[in-house]
């Protein structure tokens, strides 16, 4: 079955960067967008951006341009997101999610989330 | 950006109907599709897709859930509500980028 397995929680210092992973299985990795979504404590969901593994094409929420870098490694079917120049505002849970390339592009599968804590 | 507005909370009795609404700041429908989707999220868990394209249920979702609406006004209905349905429900539009989510409606037991 489809699974998105994310890397573990991270504690990072202000000003540093963090890179997290999302390993896909159970489907053809290159056929779907991999999106990243931020959920700050007790708050709603914000779409950061996404990458299409087949071509490496990316789309971003303007708010996160310059903050997030998205990459993929087709083998072993893993997407990565790096967040730079971290501040306390970046402390949150980050989810990866799968979206179809065609159609209405809803999120049909999600990873379990990565908790990032920014603290000195 | 398309803003999605949801009521923060809804209290219902077990066995009753729950109606959760989502209003978009502009239409998220075309002549062919409704680009509105609903997710359930329980504390400490990732969101789960419950409704796509306004009214379609994934195969794993119980038939007591239903969705309706078009244009700017959409509804998720649970009938009857069961204890396992207690969660926060988010609407999400994919009509245009950036993708946006509602602020979530927390379903509570009365």
PDB file of N, CA, C and O in Angstrom, chain A residues 36-48 61 63-64 89-95 107 110 114, chain B residues 2-8 21-23 36-41 45-47 88-93 99-106:
ATOM      1  N   UNK A  36       4.613  19.729   0.503  1.00  0.00           N
ATOM      2  CA  UNK A  36       5.010  19.912   1.900  1.00  0.00           C
ATOM      3  C   UNK A  36       4.078  20.929   2.547  1.00  0.00           C
ATOM      4  O   UNK A  36       3.772  21.974   1.946  1.00  0.00           O
ATOM      5  N   UNK A  37       3.657  20.600   3.768  1.00  0.00           N
ATOM      6  CA  UNK A  37       2.666  21.408   4.477  1.00  0.00           C
ATOM      7  C   UNK A  37       3.157  21.659   5.904  1.00  0.00           C
ATOM      8  O   UNK A  37       3.656  20.739   6.561  1.00  0.00           O
ATOM      9  N   UNK A  38       2.995  22.882   6.359  1.00  0.00           N
ATOM     10  CA  UNK A  38       3.411  23.280   7.708  1.00  0.00           C
ATOM     11  C   UNK A  38       2.195  23.395   8.618  1.00  0.00           C
ATOM     12  O   UNK A  38       1.157  23.937   8.220  1.00  0.00           O
ATOM     13  N   UNK A  39       2.344  22.860   9.836  1.00  0.00           N
ATOM     14  CA  UNK A  39       1.301  23.022  10.838  1.00  0.00           C
ATOM     15  C   UNK A  39       1.943  23.533  12.121  1.00  0.00           C
ATOM     16  O   UNK A  39       2.604  22.768  12.837  1.00  0.00           O
ATOM     17  N   UNK A  40       1.767  24.816  12.377  1.00  0.00           N
ATOM     18  CA  UNK A  40       2.264  25.383  13.621  1.00  0.00           C
ATOM     19  C   UNK A  40       1.385  24.920  14.770  1.00  0.00           C
ATOM     20  O   UNK A  40       0.235  24.569  14.567  1.00  0.00           O
ATOM     21  N   UNK A  41       1.934  24.953  15.975  1.00  0.00           N
ATOM     22  CA  UNK A  41       1.259  24.374  17.138  1.00  0.00           C
ATOM     23  C   UNK A  41      -0.160  24.884  17.272  1.00  0.00           C
ATOM     24  O   UNK A  41      -0.395  26.086  17.400  1.00  0.00           O
ATOM     25  N   UNK A  42      -1.118  23.932  17.255  1.00  0.00           N
ATOM     26  CA  UNK A  42      -2.511  24.284  17.478  1.00  0.00           C
ATOM     27  C   UNK A  42      -3.143  25.109  16.375  1.00  0.00           C
ATOM     28  O   UNK A  42      -4.221  25.653  16.551  1.00  0.00           O
ATOM     29  N   UNK A  43      -2.479  25.207  15.239  1.00  0.00           N
ATOM     30  CA  UNK A  43      -2.998  26.055  14.175  1.00  0.00           C
ATOM     31  C   UNK A  43      -3.255  25.256  12.909  1.00  0.00           C
ATOM     32  O   UNK A  43      -3.091  24.043  12.872  1.00  0.00           O
ATOM     33  N   UNK A  44      -3.663  25.974  11.890  1.00  0.00           N
ATOM     34  CA  UNK A  44      -4.077  25.323  10.660  1.00  0.00           C
ATOM     35  C   UNK A  44      -2.885  24.912   9.806  1.00  0.00           C
ATOM     36  O   UNK A  44      -1.733  24.955  10.236  1.00  0.00           O
ATOM     37  N   UNK A  45      -3.192  24.509   8.609  1.00  0.00           N
ATOM     38  CA  UNK A  45      -2.230  23.945   7.680  1.00  0.00           C
ATOM     39  C   UNK A  45      -1.863  24.974   6.624  1.00  0.00           C
ATOM     40  O   UNK A  45      -2.735  25.666   6.077  1.00  0.00           O
ATOM     41  N   UNK A  46      -0.589  25.078   6.334  1.00  0.00           N
ATOM     42  CA  UNK A  46      -0.088  25.989   5.303  1.00  0.00           C
ATOM     43  C   UNK A  46       0.680  25.206   4.269  1.00  0.00           C
ATOM     44  O   UNK A  46       1.601  24.447   4.615  1.00  0.00           O
ATOM     45  N   UNK A  47       0.334  25.421   3.015  1.00  0.00           N
ATOM     46  CA  UNK A  47       1.053  24.761   1.939  1.00  0.00           C
ATOM     47  C   UNK A  47       2.348  25.501   1.645  1.00  0.00           C
ATOM     48  O   UNK A  47       2.347  26.710   1.418  1.00  0.00           O
ATOM     49  N   UNK A  48       3.445  24.756   1.667  1.00  0.00           N
ATOM     50  CA  UNK A  48       4.765  25.351   1.437  1.00  0.00           C
ATOM     51  C   UNK A  48       5.117  25.310  -0.049  1.00  0.00           C
ATOM     52  O   UNK A  48       5.544  26.316  -0.648  1.00  0.00           O
ATOM     53  N   UNK A  61       4.589  28.334  -2.525  1.00  0.00           N
ATOM     54  CA  UNK A  61       3.845  29.423  -1.927  1.00  0.00           C
ATOM     55  C   UNK A  61       4.841  30.580  -1.788  1.00  0.00           C
ATOM     56  O   UNK A  61       5.952  30.399  -1.268  1.00  0.00           O
ATOM     57  N   UNK A  63       5.118  32.834   0.178  1.00  0.00           N
ATOM     58  CA  UNK A  63       5.516  33.058   1.563  1.00  0.00           C
ATOM     59  C   UNK A  63       6.760  32.252   1.943  1.00  0.00           C
ATOM     60  O   UNK A  63       7.528  32.663   2.819  1.00  0.00           O
ATOM     61  N   UNK A  64       6.967  31.130   1.280  1.00  0.00           N
ATOM     62  CA  UNK A  64       8.056  30.235   1.661  1.00  0.00           C
ATOM     63  C   UNK A  64       9.215  30.227   0.663  1.00  0.00           C
ATOM     64  O   UNK A  64      10.169  29.465   0.827  1.00  0.00           O
ATOM     65  N   UNK A  89       9.668  31.012  14.554  1.00  0.00           N
ATOM     66  CA  UNK A  89       8.460  30.918  13.732  1.00  0.00           C
ATOM     67  C   UNK A  89       8.450  29.647  12.870  1.00  0.00           C
ATOM     68  O   UNK A  89       7.406  29.265  12.348  1.00  0.00           O
ATOM     69  N   UNK A  90       9.605  29.038  12.717  1.00  0.00           N
ATOM     70  CA  UNK A  90       9.686  27.816  11.918  1.00  0.00           C
ATOM     71  C   UNK A  90       9.442  26.563  12.749  1.00  0.00           C
ATOM     72  O   UNK A  90       9.375  25.458  12.195  1.00  0.00           O
ATOM     73  N   UNK A  91       9.313  26.709  14.052  1.00  0.00           N
ATOM     74  CA  UNK A  91       8.969  25.569  14.903  1.00  0.00           C
ATOM     75  C   UNK A  91       7.555  25.118  14.557  1.00  0.00           C
ATOM     76  O   UNK A  91       6.605  25.902  14.659  1.00  0.00           O
ATOM     77  N   UNK A  92       7.432  23.873  14.143  1.00  0.00           N
ATOM     78  CA  UNK A  92       6.145  23.382  13.645  1.00  0.00           C
ATOM     79  C   UNK A  92       6.285  21.906  13.317  1.00  0.00           C
ATOM     80  O   UNK A  92       7.372  21.319  13.415  1.00  0.00           O
ATOM     81  N   UNK A  93       5.159  21.320  12.918  1.00  0.00           N
ATOM     82  CA  UNK A  93       5.178  19.979  12.335  1.00  0.00           C
ATOM     83  C   UNK A  93       5.095  20.148  10.822  1.00  0.00           C
ATOM     84  O   UNK A  93       4.272  20.928  10.323  1.00  0.00           O
ATOM     85  N   UNK A  94       5.925  19.417  10.118  1.00  0.00           N
ATOM     86  CA  UNK A  94       5.953  19.494   8.666  1.00  0.00           C
ATOM     87  C   UNK A  94       5.542  18.139   8.095  1.00  0.00           C
ATOM     88  O   UNK A  94       6.110  17.108   8.441  1.00  0.00           O
ATOM     89  N   UNK A  95       4.541  18.179   7.233  1.00  0.00           N
ATOM     90  CA  UNK A  95       4.031  16.969   6.591  1.00  0.00           C
ATOM     91  C   UNK A  95       4.404  16.965   5.112  1.00  0.00           C
ATOM     92  O   UNK A  95       4.389  18.017   4.455  1.00  0.00           O
ATOM     93  N   UNK A 107      -4.842  15.879  -1.702  1.00  0.00           N
ATOM     94  CA  UNK A 107      -3.835  15.098  -0.992  1.00  0.00           C
ATOM     95  C   UNK A 107      -4.454  13.752  -0.633  1.00  0.00           C
ATOM     96  O   UNK A 107      -5.314  13.696   0.239  1.00  0.00           O
ATOM     97  N   UNK A 110      -0.652  11.105   3.276  1.00  0.00           N
ATOM     98  CA  UNK A 110       0.200  12.015   4.016  1.00  0.00           C
ATOM     99  C   UNK A 110       1.251  11.213   4.787  1.00  0.00           C
ATOM    100  O   UNK A 110       0.991  10.094   5.216  1.00  0.00           O
ATOM    101  N   UNK A 114       6.969  15.597  10.694  1.00  0.00           N
ATOM    102  CA  UNK A 114       8.257  15.810  11.364  1.00  0.00           C
ATOM    103  C   UNK A 114       8.119  17.041  12.244  1.00  0.00           C
ATOM    104  O   UNK A 114       7.767  18.120  11.759  1.00  0.00           O
TER     105      UNK A 114
ATOM    106  N   UNK B   2      -6.878  32.356  -2.083  1.00  0.00           N
ATOM    107  CA  UNK B   2      -8.251  32.016  -1.745  1.00  0.00           C
ATOM    108  C   UNK B   2      -8.324  31.713  -0.253  1.00  0.00           C
ATOM    109  O   UNK B   2      -7.628  30.826   0.234  1.00  0.00           O
ATOM    110  N   UNK B   3      -9.165  32.461   0.442  1.00  0.00           N
ATOM    111  CA  UNK B   3      -9.331  32.271   1.883  1.00  0.00           C
ATOM    112  C   UNK B   3     -10.535  31.362   2.120  1.00  0.00           C
ATOM    113  O   UNK B   3     -11.612  31.583   1.544  1.00  0.00           O
ATOM    114  N   UNK B   4     -10.353  30.371   2.959  1.00  0.00           N
ATOM    115  CA  UNK B   4     -11.423  29.441   3.320  1.00  0.00           C
ATOM    116  C   UNK B   4     -11.800  29.682   4.773  1.00  0.00           C
ATOM    117  O   UNK B   4     -10.948  29.628   5.656  1.00  0.00           O
ATOM    118  N   UNK B   5     -13.075  29.928   5.018  1.00  0.00           N
ATOM    119  CA  UNK B   5     -13.547  30.269   6.350  1.00  0.00           C
ATOM    120  C   UNK B   5     -14.384  29.138   6.936  1.00  0.00           C
ATOM    121  O   UNK B   5     -15.359  28.687   6.307  1.00  0.00           O
ATOM    122  N   UNK B   6     -13.993  28.696   8.111  1.00  0.00           N
ATOM    123  CA  UNK B   6     -14.722  27.659   8.842  1.00  0.00           C
ATOM    124  C   UNK B   6     -15.021  28.150  10.255  1.00  0.00           C
ATOM    125  O   UNK B   6     -14.259  28.923  10.829  1.00  0.00           O
ATOM    126  N   UNK B   7     -16.098  27.668  10.835  1.00  0.00           N
ATOM    127  CA  UNK B   7     -16.375  27.936  12.240  1.00  0.00           C
ATOM    128  C   UNK B   7     -15.385  27.152  13.080  1.00  0.00           C
ATOM    129  O   UNK B   7     -15.013  26.037  12.734  1.00  0.00           O
ATOM    130  N   UNK B   8     -14.941  27.723  14.207  1.00  0.00           N
ATOM    131  CA  UNK B   8     -13.889  27.068  14.997  1.00  0.00           C
ATOM    132  C   UNK B   8     -14.307  25.742  15.616  1.00  0.00           C
ATOM    133  O   UNK B   8     -13.489  24.829  15.745  1.00  0.00           O
ATOM    134  N   UNK B  21     -19.347  23.642   7.821  1.00  0.00           N
ATOM    135  CA  UNK B  21     -19.357  24.448   6.605  1.00  0.00           C
ATOM    136  C   UNK B  21     -18.002  25.067   6.311  1.00  0.00           C
ATOM    137  O   UNK B  21     -17.160  25.236   7.202  1.00  0.00           O
ATOM    138  N   UNK B  22     -17.821  25.399   5.044  1.00  0.00           N
ATOM    139  CA  UNK B  22     -16.595  26.033   4.563  1.00  0.00           C
ATOM    140  C   UNK B  22     -16.989  27.010   3.460  1.00  0.00           C
ATOM    141  O   UNK B  22     -17.653  26.618   2.488  1.00  0.00           O
ATOM    142  N   UNK B  23     -16.587  28.256   3.626  1.00  0.00           N
ATOM    143  CA  UNK B  23     -16.906  29.273   2.623  1.00  0.00           C
ATOM    144  C   UNK B  23     -15.614  29.795   2.024  1.00  0.00           C
ATOM    145  O   UNK B  23     -14.697  30.195   2.763  1.00  0.00           O
ATOM    146  N   UNK B  36     -12.717  21.286  -4.102  1.00  0.00           N
ATOM    147  CA  UNK B  36     -12.812  21.387  -2.653  1.00  0.00           C
ATOM    148  C   UNK B  36     -12.720  20.006  -2.030  1.00  0.00           C
ATOM    149  O   UNK B  36     -13.391  19.068  -2.489  1.00  0.00           O
ATOM    150  N   UNK B  37     -11.906  19.910  -0.974  1.00  0.00           N
ATOM    151  CA  UNK B  37     -11.646  18.627  -0.349  1.00  0.00           C
ATOM    152  C   UNK B  37     -11.684  18.785   1.168  1.00  0.00           C
ATOM    153  O   UNK B  37     -11.473  19.885   1.695  1.00  0.00           O
ATOM    154  N   UNK B  38     -11.930  17.686   1.872  1.00  0.00           N
ATOM    155  CA  UNK B  38     -12.030  17.707   3.323  1.00  0.00           C
ATOM    156  C   UNK B  38     -11.104  16.655   3.930  1.00  0.00           C
ATOM    157  O   UNK B  38     -10.994  15.543   3.417  1.00  0.00           O
ATOM    158  N   UNK B  39     -10.503  17.044   5.068  1.00  0.00           N
ATOM    159  CA  UNK B  39      -9.586  16.156   5.775  1.00  0.00           C
ATOM    160  C   UNK B  39      -9.987  16.104   7.239  1.00  0.00           C
ATOM    161  O   UNK B  39     -10.428  17.091   7.819  1.00  0.00           O
ATOM    162  N   UNK B  40      -9.783  14.929   7.826  1.00  0.00           N
ATOM    163  CA  UNK B  40      -9.953  14.756   9.262  1.00  0.00           C
ATOM    164  C   UNK B  40      -8.580  14.667   9.899  1.00  0.00           C
ATOM    165  O   UNK B  40      -7.690  13.988   9.374  1.00  0.00           O
ATOM    166  N   UNK B  41      -8.417  15.334  11.026  1.00  0.00           N
ATOM    167  CA  UNK B  41      -7.162  15.218  11.760  1.00  0.00           C
ATOM    168  C   UNK B  41      -7.449  15.036  13.239  1.00  0.00           C
ATOM    169  O   UNK B  41      -8.168  15.826  13.850  1.00  0.00           O
ATOM    170  N   UNK B  45      -1.835  13.127  14.986  1.00  0.00           N
ATOM    171  CA  UNK B  45      -1.855  12.338  13.762  1.00  0.00           C
ATOM    172  C   UNK B  45      -1.833  13.227  12.530  1.00  0.00           C
ATOM    173  O   UNK B  45      -2.132  14.420  12.605  1.00  0.00           O
ATOM    174  N   UNK B  46      -1.510  12.641  11.405  1.00  0.00           N
ATOM    175  CA  UNK B  46      -1.560  13.377  10.156  1.00  0.00           C
ATOM    176  C   UNK B  46      -2.992  13.489   9.666  1.00  0.00           C
ATOM    177  O   UNK B  46      -3.857  12.703  10.050  1.00  0.00           O
ATOM    178  N   UNK B  47      -3.261  14.480   8.802  1.00  0.00           N
ATOM    179  CA  UNK B  47      -4.601  14.576   8.206  1.00  0.00           C
ATOM    180  C   UNK B  47      -4.899  13.343   7.352  1.00  0.00           C
ATOM    181  O   UNK B  47      -3.986  12.686   6.848  1.00  0.00           O
ATOM    182  N   UNK B  88     -10.681  17.300  14.311  1.00  0.00           N
ATOM    183  CA  UNK B  88     -10.773  18.579  13.617  1.00  0.00           C
ATOM    184  C   UNK B  88     -10.872  18.312  12.127  1.00  0.00           C
ATOM    185  O   UNK B  88     -10.146  17.458  11.601  1.00  0.00           O
ATOM    186  N   UNK B  89     -11.770  19.025  11.476  1.00  0.00           N
ATOM    187  CA  UNK B  89     -12.000  18.845  10.050  1.00  0.00           C
ATOM    188  C   UNK B  89     -11.573  20.103   9.301  1.00  0.00           C
ATOM    189  O   UNK B  89     -11.982  21.205   9.643  1.00  0.00           O
ATOM    190  N   UNK B  90     -10.749  19.908   8.269  1.00  0.00           N
ATOM    191  CA  UNK B  90     -10.233  21.014   7.461  1.00  0.00           C
ATOM    192  C   UNK B  90     -10.748  20.905   6.033  1.00  0.00           C
ATOM    193  O   UNK B  90     -10.729  19.813   5.450  1.00  0.00           O
ATOM    194  N   UNK B  91     -11.172  22.033   5.480  1.00  0.00           N
ATOM    195  CA  UNK B  91     -11.426  22.070   4.049  1.00  0.00           C
ATOM    196  C   UNK B  91     -10.168  22.592   3.360  1.00  0.00           C
ATOM    197  O   UNK B  91      -9.320  23.250   3.982  1.00  0.00           O
ATOM    198  N   UNK B  92     -10.046  22.290   2.084  1.00  0.00           N
ATOM    199  CA  UNK B  92      -8.860  22.676   1.322  1.00  0.00           C
ATOM    200  C   UNK B  92      -9.252  22.866  -0.133  1.00  0.00           C
ATOM    201  O   UNK B  92     -10.008  22.064  -0.675  1.00  0.00           O
ATOM    202  N   UNK B  93      -8.733  23.911  -0.758  1.00  0.00           N
ATOM    203  CA  UNK B  93      -9.039  24.135  -2.170  1.00  0.00           C
ATOM    204  C   UNK B  93      -7.796  23.899  -3.014  1.00  0.00           C
ATOM    205  O   UNK B  93      -6.673  24.207  -2.603  1.00  0.00           O
ATOM    206  N   UNK B  99      -2.184  26.513  -2.733  1.00  0.00           N
ATOM    207  CA  UNK B  99      -3.200  25.705  -2.087  1.00  0.00           C
ATOM    208  C   UNK B  99      -3.461  26.301  -0.711  1.00  0.00           C
ATOM    209  O   UNK B  99      -2.525  26.720  -0.025  1.00  0.00           O
ATOM    210  N   UNK B 100      -4.716  26.328  -0.312  1.00  0.00           N
ATOM    211  CA  UNK B 100      -5.039  26.876   0.999  1.00  0.00           C
ATOM    212  C   UNK B 100      -6.008  25.957   1.742  1.00  0.00           C
ATOM    213  O   UNK B 100      -6.771  25.210   1.116  1.00  0.00           O
ATOM    214  N   UNK B 101      -5.944  26.059   3.060  1.00  0.00           N
ATOM    215  CA  UNK B 101      -6.774  25.278   3.951  1.00  0.00           C
ATOM    216  C   UNK B 101      -7.630  26.210   4.812  1.00  0.00           C
ATOM    217  O   UNK B 101      -7.225  27.348   5.092  1.00  0.00           O
ATOM    218  N   UNK B 102      -8.782  25.730   5.219  1.00  0.00           N
ATOM    219  CA  UNK B 102      -9.534  26.442   6.225  1.00  0.00           C
ATOM    220  C   UNK B 102      -8.850  26.321   7.577  1.00  0.00           C
ATOM    221  O   UNK B 102      -7.899  25.538   7.735  1.00  0.00           O
ATOM    222  N   UNK B 103      -9.323  27.076   8.538  1.00  0.00           N
ATOM    223  CA  UNK B 103      -8.695  27.081   9.865  1.00  0.00           C
ATOM    224  C   UNK B 103      -9.102  25.884  10.706  1.00  0.00           C
ATOM    225  O   UNK B 103      -8.578  25.690  11.800  1.00  0.00           O
ATOM    226  N   UNK B 104     -10.026  25.101  10.198  1.00  0.00           N
ATOM    227  CA  UNK B 104     -10.420  23.878  10.888  1.00  0.00           C
ATOM    228  C   UNK B 104     -11.623  24.055  11.795  1.00  0.00           C
ATOM    229  O   UNK B 104     -11.783  25.093  12.431  1.00  0.00           O
ATOM    230  N   UNK B 105     -12.476  23.038  11.829  1.00  0.00           N
ATOM    231  CA  UNK B 105     -13.624  22.992  12.740  1.00  0.00           C
ATOM    232  C   UNK B 105     -13.449  21.804  13.665  1.00  0.00           C
ATOM    233  O   UNK B 105     -13.339  20.660  13.205  1.00  0.00           O
ATOM    234  N   UNK B 106     -13.387  22.089  14.945  1.00  0.00           N
ATOM    235  CA  UNK B 106     -13.213  21.029  15.932  1.00  0.00           C
ATOM    236  C   UNK B 106     -14.576  20.483  16.317  1.00  0.00           C
ATOM    237  O   UNK B 106     -15.432  21.226  16.831  1.00  0.00           O
TER     238      UNK B 106
END
